[in-house]
XYZ file of C-alpha atoms in Angstrom:
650
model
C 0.000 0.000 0.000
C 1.951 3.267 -1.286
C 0.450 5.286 0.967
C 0.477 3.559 4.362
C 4.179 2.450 5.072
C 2.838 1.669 8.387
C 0.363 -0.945 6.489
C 2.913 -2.367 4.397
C 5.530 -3.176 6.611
C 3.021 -4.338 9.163
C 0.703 -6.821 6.796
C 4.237 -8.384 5.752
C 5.036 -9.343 9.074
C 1.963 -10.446 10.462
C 1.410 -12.664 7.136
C 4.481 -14.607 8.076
C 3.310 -14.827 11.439
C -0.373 -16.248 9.956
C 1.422 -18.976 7.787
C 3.473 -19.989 10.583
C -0.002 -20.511 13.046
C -1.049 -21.712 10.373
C 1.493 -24.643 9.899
C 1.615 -25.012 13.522
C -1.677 -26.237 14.180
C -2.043 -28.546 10.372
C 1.410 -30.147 8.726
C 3.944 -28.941 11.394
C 6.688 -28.498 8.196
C 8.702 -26.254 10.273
C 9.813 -29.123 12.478
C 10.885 -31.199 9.902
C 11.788 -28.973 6.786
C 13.856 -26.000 5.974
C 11.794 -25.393 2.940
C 8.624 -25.574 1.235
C 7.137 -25.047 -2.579
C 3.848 -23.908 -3.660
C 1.126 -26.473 -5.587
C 0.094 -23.708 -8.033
C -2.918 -25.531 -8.468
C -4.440 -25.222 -5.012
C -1.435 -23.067 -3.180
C -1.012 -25.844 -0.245
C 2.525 -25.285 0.963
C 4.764 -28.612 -0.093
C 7.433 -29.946 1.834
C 10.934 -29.781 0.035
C 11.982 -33.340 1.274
C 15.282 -32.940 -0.440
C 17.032 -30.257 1.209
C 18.563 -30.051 4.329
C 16.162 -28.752 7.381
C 18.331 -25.975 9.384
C 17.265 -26.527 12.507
C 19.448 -24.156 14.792
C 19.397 -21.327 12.526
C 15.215 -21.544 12.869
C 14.830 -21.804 16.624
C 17.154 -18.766 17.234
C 15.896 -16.657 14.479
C 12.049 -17.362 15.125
C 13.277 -16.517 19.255
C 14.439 -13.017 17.489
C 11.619 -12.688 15.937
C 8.413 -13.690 18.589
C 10.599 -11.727 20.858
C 9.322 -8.798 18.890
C 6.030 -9.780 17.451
C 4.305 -10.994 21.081
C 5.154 -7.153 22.341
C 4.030 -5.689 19.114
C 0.561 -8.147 18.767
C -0.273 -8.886 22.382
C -0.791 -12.136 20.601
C -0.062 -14.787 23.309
C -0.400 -17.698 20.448
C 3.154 -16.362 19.224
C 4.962 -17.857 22.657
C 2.976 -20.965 22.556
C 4.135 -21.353 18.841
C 7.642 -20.444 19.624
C 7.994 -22.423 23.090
C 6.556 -25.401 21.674
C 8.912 -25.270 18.723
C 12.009 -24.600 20.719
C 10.811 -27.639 22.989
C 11.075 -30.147 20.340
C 14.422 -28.807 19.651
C 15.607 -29.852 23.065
C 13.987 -32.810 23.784
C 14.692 -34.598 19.637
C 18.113 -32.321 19.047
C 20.866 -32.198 21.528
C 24.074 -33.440 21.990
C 24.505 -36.360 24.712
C 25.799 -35.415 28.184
C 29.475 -37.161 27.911
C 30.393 -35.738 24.876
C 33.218 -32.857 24.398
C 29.665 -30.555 23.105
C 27.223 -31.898 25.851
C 23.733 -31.028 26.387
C 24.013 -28.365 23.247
C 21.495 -28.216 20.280
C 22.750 -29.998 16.719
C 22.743 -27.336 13.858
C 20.208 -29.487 10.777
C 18.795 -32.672 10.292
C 18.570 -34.724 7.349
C 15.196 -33.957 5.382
C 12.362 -34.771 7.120
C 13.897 -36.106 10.042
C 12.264 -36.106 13.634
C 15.688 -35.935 15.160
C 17.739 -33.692 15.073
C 22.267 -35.093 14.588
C 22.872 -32.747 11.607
C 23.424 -33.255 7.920
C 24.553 -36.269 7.014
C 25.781 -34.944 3.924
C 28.320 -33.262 5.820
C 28.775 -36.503 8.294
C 27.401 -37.381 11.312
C 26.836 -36.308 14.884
C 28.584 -32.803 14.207
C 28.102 -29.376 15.542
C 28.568 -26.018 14.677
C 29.706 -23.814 17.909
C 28.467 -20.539 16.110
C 24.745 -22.000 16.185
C 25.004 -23.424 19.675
C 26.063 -19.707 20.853
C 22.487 -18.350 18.702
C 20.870 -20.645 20.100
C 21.910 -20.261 23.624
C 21.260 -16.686 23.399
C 17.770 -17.317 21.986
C 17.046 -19.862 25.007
C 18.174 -16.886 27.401
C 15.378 -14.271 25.903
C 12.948 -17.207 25.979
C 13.990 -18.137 30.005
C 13.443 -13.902 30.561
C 9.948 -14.018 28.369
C 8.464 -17.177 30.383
C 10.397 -17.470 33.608
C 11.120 -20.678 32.823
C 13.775 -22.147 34.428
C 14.862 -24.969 31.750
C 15.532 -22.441 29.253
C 17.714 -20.683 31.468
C 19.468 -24.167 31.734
C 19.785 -25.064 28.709
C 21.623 -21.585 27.906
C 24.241 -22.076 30.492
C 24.898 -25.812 28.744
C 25.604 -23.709 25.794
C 28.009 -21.217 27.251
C 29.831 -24.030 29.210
C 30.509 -25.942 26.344
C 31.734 -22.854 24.491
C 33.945 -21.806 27.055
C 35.539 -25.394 27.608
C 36.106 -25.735 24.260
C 37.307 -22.266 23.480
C 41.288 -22.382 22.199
C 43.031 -18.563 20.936
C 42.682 -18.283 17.858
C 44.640 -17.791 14.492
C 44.524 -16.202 11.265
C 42.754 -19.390 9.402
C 41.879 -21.008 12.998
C 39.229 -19.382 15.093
C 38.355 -19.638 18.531
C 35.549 -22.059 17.684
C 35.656 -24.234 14.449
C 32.866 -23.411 12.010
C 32.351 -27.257 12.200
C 33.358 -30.303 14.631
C 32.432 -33.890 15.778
C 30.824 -33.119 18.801
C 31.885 -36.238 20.687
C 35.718 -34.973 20.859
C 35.184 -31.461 19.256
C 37.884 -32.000 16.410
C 37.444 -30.489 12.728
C 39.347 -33.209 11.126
C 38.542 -36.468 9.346
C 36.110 -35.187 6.964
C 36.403 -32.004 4.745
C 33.267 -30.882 5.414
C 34.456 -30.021 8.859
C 35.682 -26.838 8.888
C 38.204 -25.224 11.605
C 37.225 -21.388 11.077
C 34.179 -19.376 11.542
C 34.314 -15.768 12.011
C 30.984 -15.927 13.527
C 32.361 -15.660 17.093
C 29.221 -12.588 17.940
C 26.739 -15.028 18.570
C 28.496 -16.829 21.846
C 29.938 -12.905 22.898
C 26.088 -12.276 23.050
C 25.608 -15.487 25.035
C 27.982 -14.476 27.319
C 27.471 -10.916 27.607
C 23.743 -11.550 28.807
C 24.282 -14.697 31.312
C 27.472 -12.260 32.638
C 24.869 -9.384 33.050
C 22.202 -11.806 34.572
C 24.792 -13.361 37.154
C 24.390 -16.706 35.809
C 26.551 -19.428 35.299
C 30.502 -19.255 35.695
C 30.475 -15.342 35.059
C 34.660 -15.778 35.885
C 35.318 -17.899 32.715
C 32.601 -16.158 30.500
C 34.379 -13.195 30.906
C 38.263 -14.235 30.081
C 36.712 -16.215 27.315
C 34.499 -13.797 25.874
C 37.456 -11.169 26.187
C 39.407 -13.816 24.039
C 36.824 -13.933 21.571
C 36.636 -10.095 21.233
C 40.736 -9.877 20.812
C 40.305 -12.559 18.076
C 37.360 -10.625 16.161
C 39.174 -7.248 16.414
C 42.481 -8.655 15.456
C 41.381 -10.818 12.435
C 37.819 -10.368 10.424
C 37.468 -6.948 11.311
C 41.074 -6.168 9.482
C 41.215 -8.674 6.939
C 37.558 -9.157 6.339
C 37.299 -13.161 6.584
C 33.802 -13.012 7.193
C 33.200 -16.561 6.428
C 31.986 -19.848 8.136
C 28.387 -18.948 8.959
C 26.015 -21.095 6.756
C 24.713 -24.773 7.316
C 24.382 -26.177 3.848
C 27.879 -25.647 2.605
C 31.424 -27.005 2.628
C 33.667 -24.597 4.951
C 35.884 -22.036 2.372
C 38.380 -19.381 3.659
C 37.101 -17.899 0.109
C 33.246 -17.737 0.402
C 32.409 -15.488 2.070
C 28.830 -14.188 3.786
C 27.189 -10.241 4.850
C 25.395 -12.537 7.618
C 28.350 -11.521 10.185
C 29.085 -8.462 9.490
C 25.861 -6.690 9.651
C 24.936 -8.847 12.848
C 28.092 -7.519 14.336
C 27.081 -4.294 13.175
C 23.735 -4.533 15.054
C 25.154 -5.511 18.042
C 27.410 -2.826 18.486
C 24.616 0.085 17.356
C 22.318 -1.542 20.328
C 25.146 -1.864 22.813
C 27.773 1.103 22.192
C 28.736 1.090 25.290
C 30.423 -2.287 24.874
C 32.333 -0.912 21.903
C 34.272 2.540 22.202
C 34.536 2.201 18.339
C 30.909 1.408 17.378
C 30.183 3.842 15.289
C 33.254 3.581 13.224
C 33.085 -0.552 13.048
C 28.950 -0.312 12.420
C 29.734 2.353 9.439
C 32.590 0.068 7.716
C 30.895 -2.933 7.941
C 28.159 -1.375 6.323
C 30.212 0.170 3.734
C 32.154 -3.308 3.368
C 29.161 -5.444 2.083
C 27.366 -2.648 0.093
C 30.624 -2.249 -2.018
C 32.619 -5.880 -1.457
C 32.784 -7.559 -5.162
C 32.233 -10.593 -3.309
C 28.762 -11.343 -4.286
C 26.369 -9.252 -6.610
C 24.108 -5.974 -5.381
C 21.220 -4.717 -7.207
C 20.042 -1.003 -7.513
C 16.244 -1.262 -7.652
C 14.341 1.981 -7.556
C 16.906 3.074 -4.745
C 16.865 0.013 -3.105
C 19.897 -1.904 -2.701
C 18.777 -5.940 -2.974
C 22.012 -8.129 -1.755
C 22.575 -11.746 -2.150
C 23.765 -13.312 0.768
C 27.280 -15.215 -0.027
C 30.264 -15.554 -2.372
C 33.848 -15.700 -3.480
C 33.913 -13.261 -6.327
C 32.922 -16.337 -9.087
C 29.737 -17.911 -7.310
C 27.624 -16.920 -5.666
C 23.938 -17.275 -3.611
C 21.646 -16.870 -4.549
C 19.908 -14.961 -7.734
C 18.443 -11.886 -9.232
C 16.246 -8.838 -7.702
C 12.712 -10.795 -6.652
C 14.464 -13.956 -6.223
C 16.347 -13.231 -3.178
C 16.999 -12.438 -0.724
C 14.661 -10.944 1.292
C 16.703 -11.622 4.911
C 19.743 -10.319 4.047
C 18.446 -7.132 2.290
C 16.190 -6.682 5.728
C 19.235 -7.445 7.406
C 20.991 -4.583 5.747
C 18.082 -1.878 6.060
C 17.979 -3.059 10.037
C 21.912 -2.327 10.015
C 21.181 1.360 8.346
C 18.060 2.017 10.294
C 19.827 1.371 13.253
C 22.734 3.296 12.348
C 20.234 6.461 11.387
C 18.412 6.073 14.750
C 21.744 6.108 16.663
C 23.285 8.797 15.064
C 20.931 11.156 12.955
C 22.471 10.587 9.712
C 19.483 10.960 7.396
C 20.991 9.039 4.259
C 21.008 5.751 6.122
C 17.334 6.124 7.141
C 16.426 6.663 3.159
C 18.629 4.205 2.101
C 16.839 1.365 4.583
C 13.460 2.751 3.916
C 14.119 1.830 -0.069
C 15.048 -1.309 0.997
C 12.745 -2.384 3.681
C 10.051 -1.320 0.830
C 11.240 -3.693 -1.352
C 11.570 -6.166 1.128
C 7.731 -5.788 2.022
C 6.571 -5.788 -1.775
C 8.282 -8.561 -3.309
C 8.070 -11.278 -0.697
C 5.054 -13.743 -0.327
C 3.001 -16.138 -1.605
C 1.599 -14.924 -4.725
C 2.742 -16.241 -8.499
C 4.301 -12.921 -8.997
C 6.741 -12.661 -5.710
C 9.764 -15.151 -5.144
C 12.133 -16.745 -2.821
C 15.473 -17.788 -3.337
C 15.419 -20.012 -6.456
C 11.819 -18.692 -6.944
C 9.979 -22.060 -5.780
C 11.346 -22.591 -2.324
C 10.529 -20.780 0.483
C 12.699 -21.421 3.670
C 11.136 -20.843 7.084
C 14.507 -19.366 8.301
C 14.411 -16.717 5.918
C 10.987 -15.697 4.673
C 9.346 -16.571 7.911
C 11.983 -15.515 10.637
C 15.084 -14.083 9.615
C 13.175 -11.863 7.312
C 10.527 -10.753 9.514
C 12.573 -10.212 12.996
C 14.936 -7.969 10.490
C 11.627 -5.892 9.330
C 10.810 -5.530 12.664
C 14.037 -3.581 13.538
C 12.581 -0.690 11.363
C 9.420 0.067 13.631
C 12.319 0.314 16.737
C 14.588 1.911 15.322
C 12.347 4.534 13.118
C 8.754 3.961 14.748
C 7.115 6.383 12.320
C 7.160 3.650 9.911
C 4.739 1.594 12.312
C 0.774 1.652 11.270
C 0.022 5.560 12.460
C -3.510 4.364 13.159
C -2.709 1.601 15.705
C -0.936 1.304 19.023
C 1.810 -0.866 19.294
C 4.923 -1.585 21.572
C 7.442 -1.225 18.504
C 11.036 -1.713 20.290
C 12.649 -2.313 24.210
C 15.648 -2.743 25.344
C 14.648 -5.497 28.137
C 12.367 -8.436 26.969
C 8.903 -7.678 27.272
C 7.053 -10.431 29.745
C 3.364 -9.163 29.283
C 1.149 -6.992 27.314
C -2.129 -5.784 27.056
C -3.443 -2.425 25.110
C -7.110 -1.275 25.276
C -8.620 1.983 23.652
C -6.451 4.837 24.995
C -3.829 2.739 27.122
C -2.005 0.327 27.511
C -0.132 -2.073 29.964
C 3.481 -3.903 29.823
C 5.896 -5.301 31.346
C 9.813 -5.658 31.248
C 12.177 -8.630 32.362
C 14.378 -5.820 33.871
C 14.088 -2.761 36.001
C 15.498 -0.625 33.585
C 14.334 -0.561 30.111
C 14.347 2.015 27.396
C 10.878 1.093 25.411
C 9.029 2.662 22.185
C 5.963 2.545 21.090
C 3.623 4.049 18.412
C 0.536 5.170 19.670
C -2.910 6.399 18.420
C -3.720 8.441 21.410
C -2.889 11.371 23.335
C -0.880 10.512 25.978
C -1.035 11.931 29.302
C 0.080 9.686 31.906
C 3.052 7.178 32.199
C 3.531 5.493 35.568
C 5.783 2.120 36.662
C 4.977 0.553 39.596
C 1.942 2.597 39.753
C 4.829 6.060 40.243
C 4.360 8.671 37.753
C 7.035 9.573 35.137
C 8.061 12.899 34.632
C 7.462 14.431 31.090
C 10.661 15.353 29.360
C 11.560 16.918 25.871
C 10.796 14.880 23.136
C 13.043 12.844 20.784
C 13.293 12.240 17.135
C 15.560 8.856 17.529
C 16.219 6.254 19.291
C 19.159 7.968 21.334
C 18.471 7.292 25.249
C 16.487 10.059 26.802
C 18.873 12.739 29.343
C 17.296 11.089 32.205
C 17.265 8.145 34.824
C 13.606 7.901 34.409
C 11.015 10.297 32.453
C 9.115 9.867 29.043
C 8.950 12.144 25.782
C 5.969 12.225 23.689
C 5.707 14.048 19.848
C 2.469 15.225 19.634
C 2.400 14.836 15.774
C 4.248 11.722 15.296
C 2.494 10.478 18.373
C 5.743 8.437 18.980
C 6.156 7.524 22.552
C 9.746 7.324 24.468
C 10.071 5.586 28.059
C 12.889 5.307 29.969
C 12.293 3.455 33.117
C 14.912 2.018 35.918
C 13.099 1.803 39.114
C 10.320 -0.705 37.692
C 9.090 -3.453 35.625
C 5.325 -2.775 35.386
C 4.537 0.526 32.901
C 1.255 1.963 32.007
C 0.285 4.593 29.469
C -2.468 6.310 29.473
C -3.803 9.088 27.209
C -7.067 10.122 25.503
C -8.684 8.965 22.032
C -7.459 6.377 20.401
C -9.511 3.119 19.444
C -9.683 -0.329 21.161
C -7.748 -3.502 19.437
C -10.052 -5.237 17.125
C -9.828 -8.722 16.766
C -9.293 -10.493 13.306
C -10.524 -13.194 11.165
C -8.055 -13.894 8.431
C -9.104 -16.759 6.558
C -6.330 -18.790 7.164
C -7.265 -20.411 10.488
C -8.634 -22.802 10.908
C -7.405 -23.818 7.060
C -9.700 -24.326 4.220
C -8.590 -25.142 1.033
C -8.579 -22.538 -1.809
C -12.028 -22.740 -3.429
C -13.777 -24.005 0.020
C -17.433 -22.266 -0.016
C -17.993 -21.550 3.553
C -21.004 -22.472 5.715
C -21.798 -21.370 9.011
C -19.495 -20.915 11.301
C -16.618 -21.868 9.495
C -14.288 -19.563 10.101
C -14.929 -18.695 13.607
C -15.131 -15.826 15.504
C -19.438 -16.615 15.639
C -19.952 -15.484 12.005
C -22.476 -16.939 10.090
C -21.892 -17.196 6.125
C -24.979 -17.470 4.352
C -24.755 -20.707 1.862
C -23.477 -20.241 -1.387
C -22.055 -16.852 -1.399
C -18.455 -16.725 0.266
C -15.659 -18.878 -1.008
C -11.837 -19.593 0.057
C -9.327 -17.522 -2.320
C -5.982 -18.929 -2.947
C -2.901 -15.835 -2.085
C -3.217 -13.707 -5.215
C -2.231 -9.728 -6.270
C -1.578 -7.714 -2.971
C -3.009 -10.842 -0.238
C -0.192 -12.956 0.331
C -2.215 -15.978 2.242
C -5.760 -17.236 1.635
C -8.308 -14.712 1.811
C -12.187 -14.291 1.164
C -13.908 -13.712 -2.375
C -17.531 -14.101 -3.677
C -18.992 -17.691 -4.889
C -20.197 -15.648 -7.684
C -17.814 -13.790 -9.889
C -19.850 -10.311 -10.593
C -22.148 -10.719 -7.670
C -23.647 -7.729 -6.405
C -24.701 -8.482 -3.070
C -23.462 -10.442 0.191
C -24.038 -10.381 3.839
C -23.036 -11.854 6.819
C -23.674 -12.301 11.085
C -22.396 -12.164 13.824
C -24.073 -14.739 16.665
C -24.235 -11.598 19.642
C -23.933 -7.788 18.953
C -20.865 -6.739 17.281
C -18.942 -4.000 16.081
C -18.193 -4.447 12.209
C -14.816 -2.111 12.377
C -14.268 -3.493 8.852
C -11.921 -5.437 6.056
C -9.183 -4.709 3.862
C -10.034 -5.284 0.016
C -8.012 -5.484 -3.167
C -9.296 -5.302 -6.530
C -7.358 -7.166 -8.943
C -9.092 -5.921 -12.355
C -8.400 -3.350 -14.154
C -11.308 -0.638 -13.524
C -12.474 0.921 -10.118
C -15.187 -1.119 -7.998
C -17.011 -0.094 -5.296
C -18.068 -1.833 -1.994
C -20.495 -0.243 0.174
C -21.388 -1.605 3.662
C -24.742 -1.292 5.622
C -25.981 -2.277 8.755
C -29.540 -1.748 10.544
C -29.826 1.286 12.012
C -25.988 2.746 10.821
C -24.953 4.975 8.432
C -23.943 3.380 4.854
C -20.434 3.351 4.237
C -18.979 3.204 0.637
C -15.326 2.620 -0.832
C -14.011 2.995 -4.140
C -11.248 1.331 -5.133
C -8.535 1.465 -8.217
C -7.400 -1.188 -9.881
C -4.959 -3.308 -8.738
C -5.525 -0.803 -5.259
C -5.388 -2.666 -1.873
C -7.299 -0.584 0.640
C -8.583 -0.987 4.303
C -12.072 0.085 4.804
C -12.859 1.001 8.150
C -16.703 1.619 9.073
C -16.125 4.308 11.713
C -18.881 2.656 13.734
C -19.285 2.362 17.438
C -22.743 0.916 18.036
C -22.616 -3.115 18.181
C -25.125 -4.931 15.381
C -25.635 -8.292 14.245
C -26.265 -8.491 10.287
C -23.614 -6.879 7.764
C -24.639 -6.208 4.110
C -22.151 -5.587 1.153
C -23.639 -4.079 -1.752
C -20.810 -4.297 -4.769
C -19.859 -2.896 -8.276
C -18.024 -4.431 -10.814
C -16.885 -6.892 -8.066
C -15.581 -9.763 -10.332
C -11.922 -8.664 -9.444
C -12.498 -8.030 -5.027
C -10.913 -10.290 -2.696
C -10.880 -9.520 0.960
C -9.048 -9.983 4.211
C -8.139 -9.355 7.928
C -12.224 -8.607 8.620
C -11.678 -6.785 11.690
C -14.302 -6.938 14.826
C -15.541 -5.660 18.255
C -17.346 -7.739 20.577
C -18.042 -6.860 24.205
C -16.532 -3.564 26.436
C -13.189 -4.881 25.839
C -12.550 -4.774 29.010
C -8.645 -6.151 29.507
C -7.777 -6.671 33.447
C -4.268 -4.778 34.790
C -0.871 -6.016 33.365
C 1.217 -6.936 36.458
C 4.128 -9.208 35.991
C 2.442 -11.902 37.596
C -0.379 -11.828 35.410
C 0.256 -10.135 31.989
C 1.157 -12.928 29.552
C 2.748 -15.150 32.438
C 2.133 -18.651 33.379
């Protein structure tokens, strides 16, 4: 949608978040698969049974990623997904407790597999210390989302085996091999183990956390983590070996990947004070894989598209709208960042090109690919991707929906959320916590631990505020800055705004493309009246299923709710190529009407207030309209107070 960036970037994300539920609760592929085609005859996602399924690069990525979304939705089915998946992980994929690597997650599984010993293309029972530091680091945000204890556990088995096995490094030899047996930890015996990975930012995250928590043995996390540092600074980040990173491929001194060093660069723009050079490292790295000849970069309309790895000859992956939407998020997120930390305006346009291309060519529609244009991989079109995107509502929250409220970005894990019309309530893991959020009210009030927050001047970027504790609001942008050290429990409170609607979006509970619907079948006590709404497959501007009329060219519909409900309304796209019109009635409310362009994706919103029961759509030249996200209001939507204890806690 041109004109709502907000929309755009939004609808992206939570459309990877409603094929993931989506898979969750019907074929489970992300357990088993890296990677999935399309049936273009009924758009059922197929299993790619011949590819390796990259098992530790999903659970940390999608821990990145929920880690965002459940603050951003409320949506409390987004730490059930990710809980359940990471479960599985470490009951069907860990290393035995006698080995060199004990108790620590294996990095892929053969196709299909239900357990989890890595890729037996590249041997057997191996590991990849890079992936068991992301991974521990994604088990320590999940143990300071839930509370739960055997997360924190199995995070500490990660940094203990990474600090018994760490060893100085080398120029070719790093700290951690980029591949080992995990029984004795050696890289030799096989060529596709691999004794160098520059990826050594992952376990310094690992550690820097569990050292900041007081957990585990904080003594040898820091004189290994101090090693690891001397290593990066001495080697990659002068001779630019940014290689040994990626799963599916033999270990080369020669191929090298952006992965690193933009994740490095990330790290450093969120903790500067952990780097007395951030600015300069963050700005070369940058620099280095926009202009490395390495592998290719594409200029399209401003934005710059980036493949992922190479050595100069070949390369992965392919052209603009074939990939790769992950590492060109990954790149905007490094510039976005890098704008919100420092004010320099040209990084902000240059991500904003890029995140917009991001948002428009990914999907599930004909017209949008993946890499190699039928595979989809649920690292990075459904994680990766999205937790990257999400980095742009933090770090430049204008770009979140402007008619919405939304947590967009916090330094401490967020433990519980609720929002309501005109407030809302969190909390934070820690004390102190510098949060941002996008509002659609007028705020007037912030308090933590039920103590008021003193007002300060308002900000333009993500820069901490000049206090201990206060908040800055911009009236116009309606952007929203806490800072907050004396408390976990914050509420804002303001006047206007609009409560959260709830959303039916067609895609659970499934129904195959070209399903008419009856009663009841799609929830949420709507009633379909036979014969007129049908089950469209993901087509133009509606990347998952979505609703259409029985009747190409129909000119009426309706449909009801079971109790009194607010219709807030649906977002429509008309695929032909003239305007049609949808206008929606209710008994006793004014008529609203729409017009939209062809080819035009637009949300209609009602503007009503006053709960009915029976919804009538009144349509011209409807043969091209499919709809989507129906939006509702049921009830006072009344939410009870977000305490730590309560909000989003078990």
């Amino acid at each position: 949608m041109p004109t709502s960036t907000g929309y755009s970037y939004s609808a992206h994300v939570l459309g990877q978040w409603a094929i993931l539920w989506d898979q969750y609760q019907r074929q489970r592929l992300p357990y088993f698969y890296c990677c999935f085609a399309i049936d273009p005859a009924t758009a059922e996602l197929v299993p790619d049974r011949n590819w390796a399924n990259s098992t530790g690069y999903l659970r940390a990525m999608m821990t990145g990623f929920v880690e965002r979304l459940y603050p951003y939705t409320g949506d409390p089915r987004t730490l059930v997904f990710l809980q359940d998946l990471v479960d599985y992980e470490l009951a069907n994929g860990t290393t035995p407790a006698d080995y060199a690597w004990a108790r620590v997650p294996y990095p892929s599984a053969d196709p299909g597999s239900a357990r989890y010993t890595g890729w037996s293309a590249h041997g057997t029972d191996f590991i990849e210390p890079h992936v068991v530091g992301g991974d521990g680091y994604a088990y320590l945000r999940l143990y300071e989302m839930t509370g739960k204890a055997v997360y924190l556990g199995a995070a500490i088995d990660c940094a203990d085996a990474l600090a018994r096995n760490y060893k100085p490094g080398t120029a070719r030899v790093s700290p951690w091999p980029g591949r080992a047996y995990a029984r004795d930890g050696a890289a030799r015996g096989n060529p596709r183990m691999f004794a160098y990975s520059a990826n050594v930012v992952d376990p310094i995250m690992l550690f820097d956390e569990l050292i900041r928590l007081h957990r585990g043995n904080t003594r040898r996390y820091r004189a290994v983590r101090h090693g690891a540092w001397d290593w990066l600074m001495r080697y990659p980040m002068k001779n630019a070996r940014w290689s040994g990173y990626f799963e599916d491929v033999p270990g080369s001194m020669d191929n090298l990947n952006q992965v690193i060093p933009l994740e490095f660069a990330r790290y450093v723009l969120l903790h500067p004070e952990l780097d007395r050079d951030w600015r300069r490292h963050a700005r070369d790295l940058i620099g280095w894989v926009k202009t490395t000849p390495k592998w290719p970069k594409y200029r399209v309309l401003g934005a710059i598209v980036t493949t992922e790895q190479g050595d100069g000859k070949t390369f992965c992956c392919n052209a603009p709208n074939q990939c790769c939407d992950s590492h060109s998020a990954r790149l905007a997120a490094a510039e976005a960042l890098y704008y919100a930390r420092t004010g320099d305006a040209a990084y902000r346009e240059d991500a904003y090109r890029t995140y917009n291309w991001v948002s428009y060519w990914q999907g599930l529609p004909g017209a949008a690919h993946a890499p190699f244009a039928d595979q989809w991989w649920f690292t990075d079109e459904f994680a990766d991707g999205p937790r990257r995107l999400m980095d742009a509502f933090w770090a430049v929250p204008e770009w979140a929906p402007d008619d919405e409220t939304h947590l967009v970005g916090a330094s401490s894990v967020v433990t519980g959320i609720a929002y309501g019309a005109g407030w809302v309530r969190y909390a934070t893991f820690d004390a102190r916590s510098d949060d941002v959020l996008r509002v659609d009210f007028t705020v007037q009030s912030v308090t933590v631990d039920g103590r008021p927050l003193r007002r300060v001047a308002s900000r333009t970027r993500i820069a901490s505020l000049a206090c201990a504790q206060g908040y800055a609001f911009d009236e116009k942008t309606r952007v929203l800055r806490i800072r907050h050290a004396l408390g976990r429990d914050v509420e804002v409170r303001g006047i206007g705004g609009a409560r959260t609607p709830d959303y039916v979006t067609f895609d659970t509970p499934h129904r195959p493309a070209g399903s008419v619907l009856r009663p009841n079948d799609a929830g949420a006590g709507i009633s379909w009246p036979p014969a007129t709404w049908k089950i469209g497959a993901p087509i133009g501007k509606f990347g998952t299923f979505n609703l259409m009329l029985d009747t190409a060219g129909a000119q009426n519909a309706a449909l009801s709710f079971s109790t009194p409900t607010v219709f807030v309304g649906i977002d429509a796209y008309n695929g032909a190529d003239h305007d049609a019109t949808v206008t929606v009635t209710a008994p006793g409310l004014p008529a609203q009407s729409f017009i939209l362009g062809p080819k035009a994706l637009r949300r209609l919103r009602t503007g009503w207030r006053t709960p009915g029961r029976h919804i009538e759509f009144r349509f011209r030249q409807a043969e091209g309209l499919r709809f989507d996200n129906l939006a509702y209001l049921r009830g006072q939507g009344q939410v009870p107070g977000c305490k730590r204890s309560s909000c989003g806690r078990e």
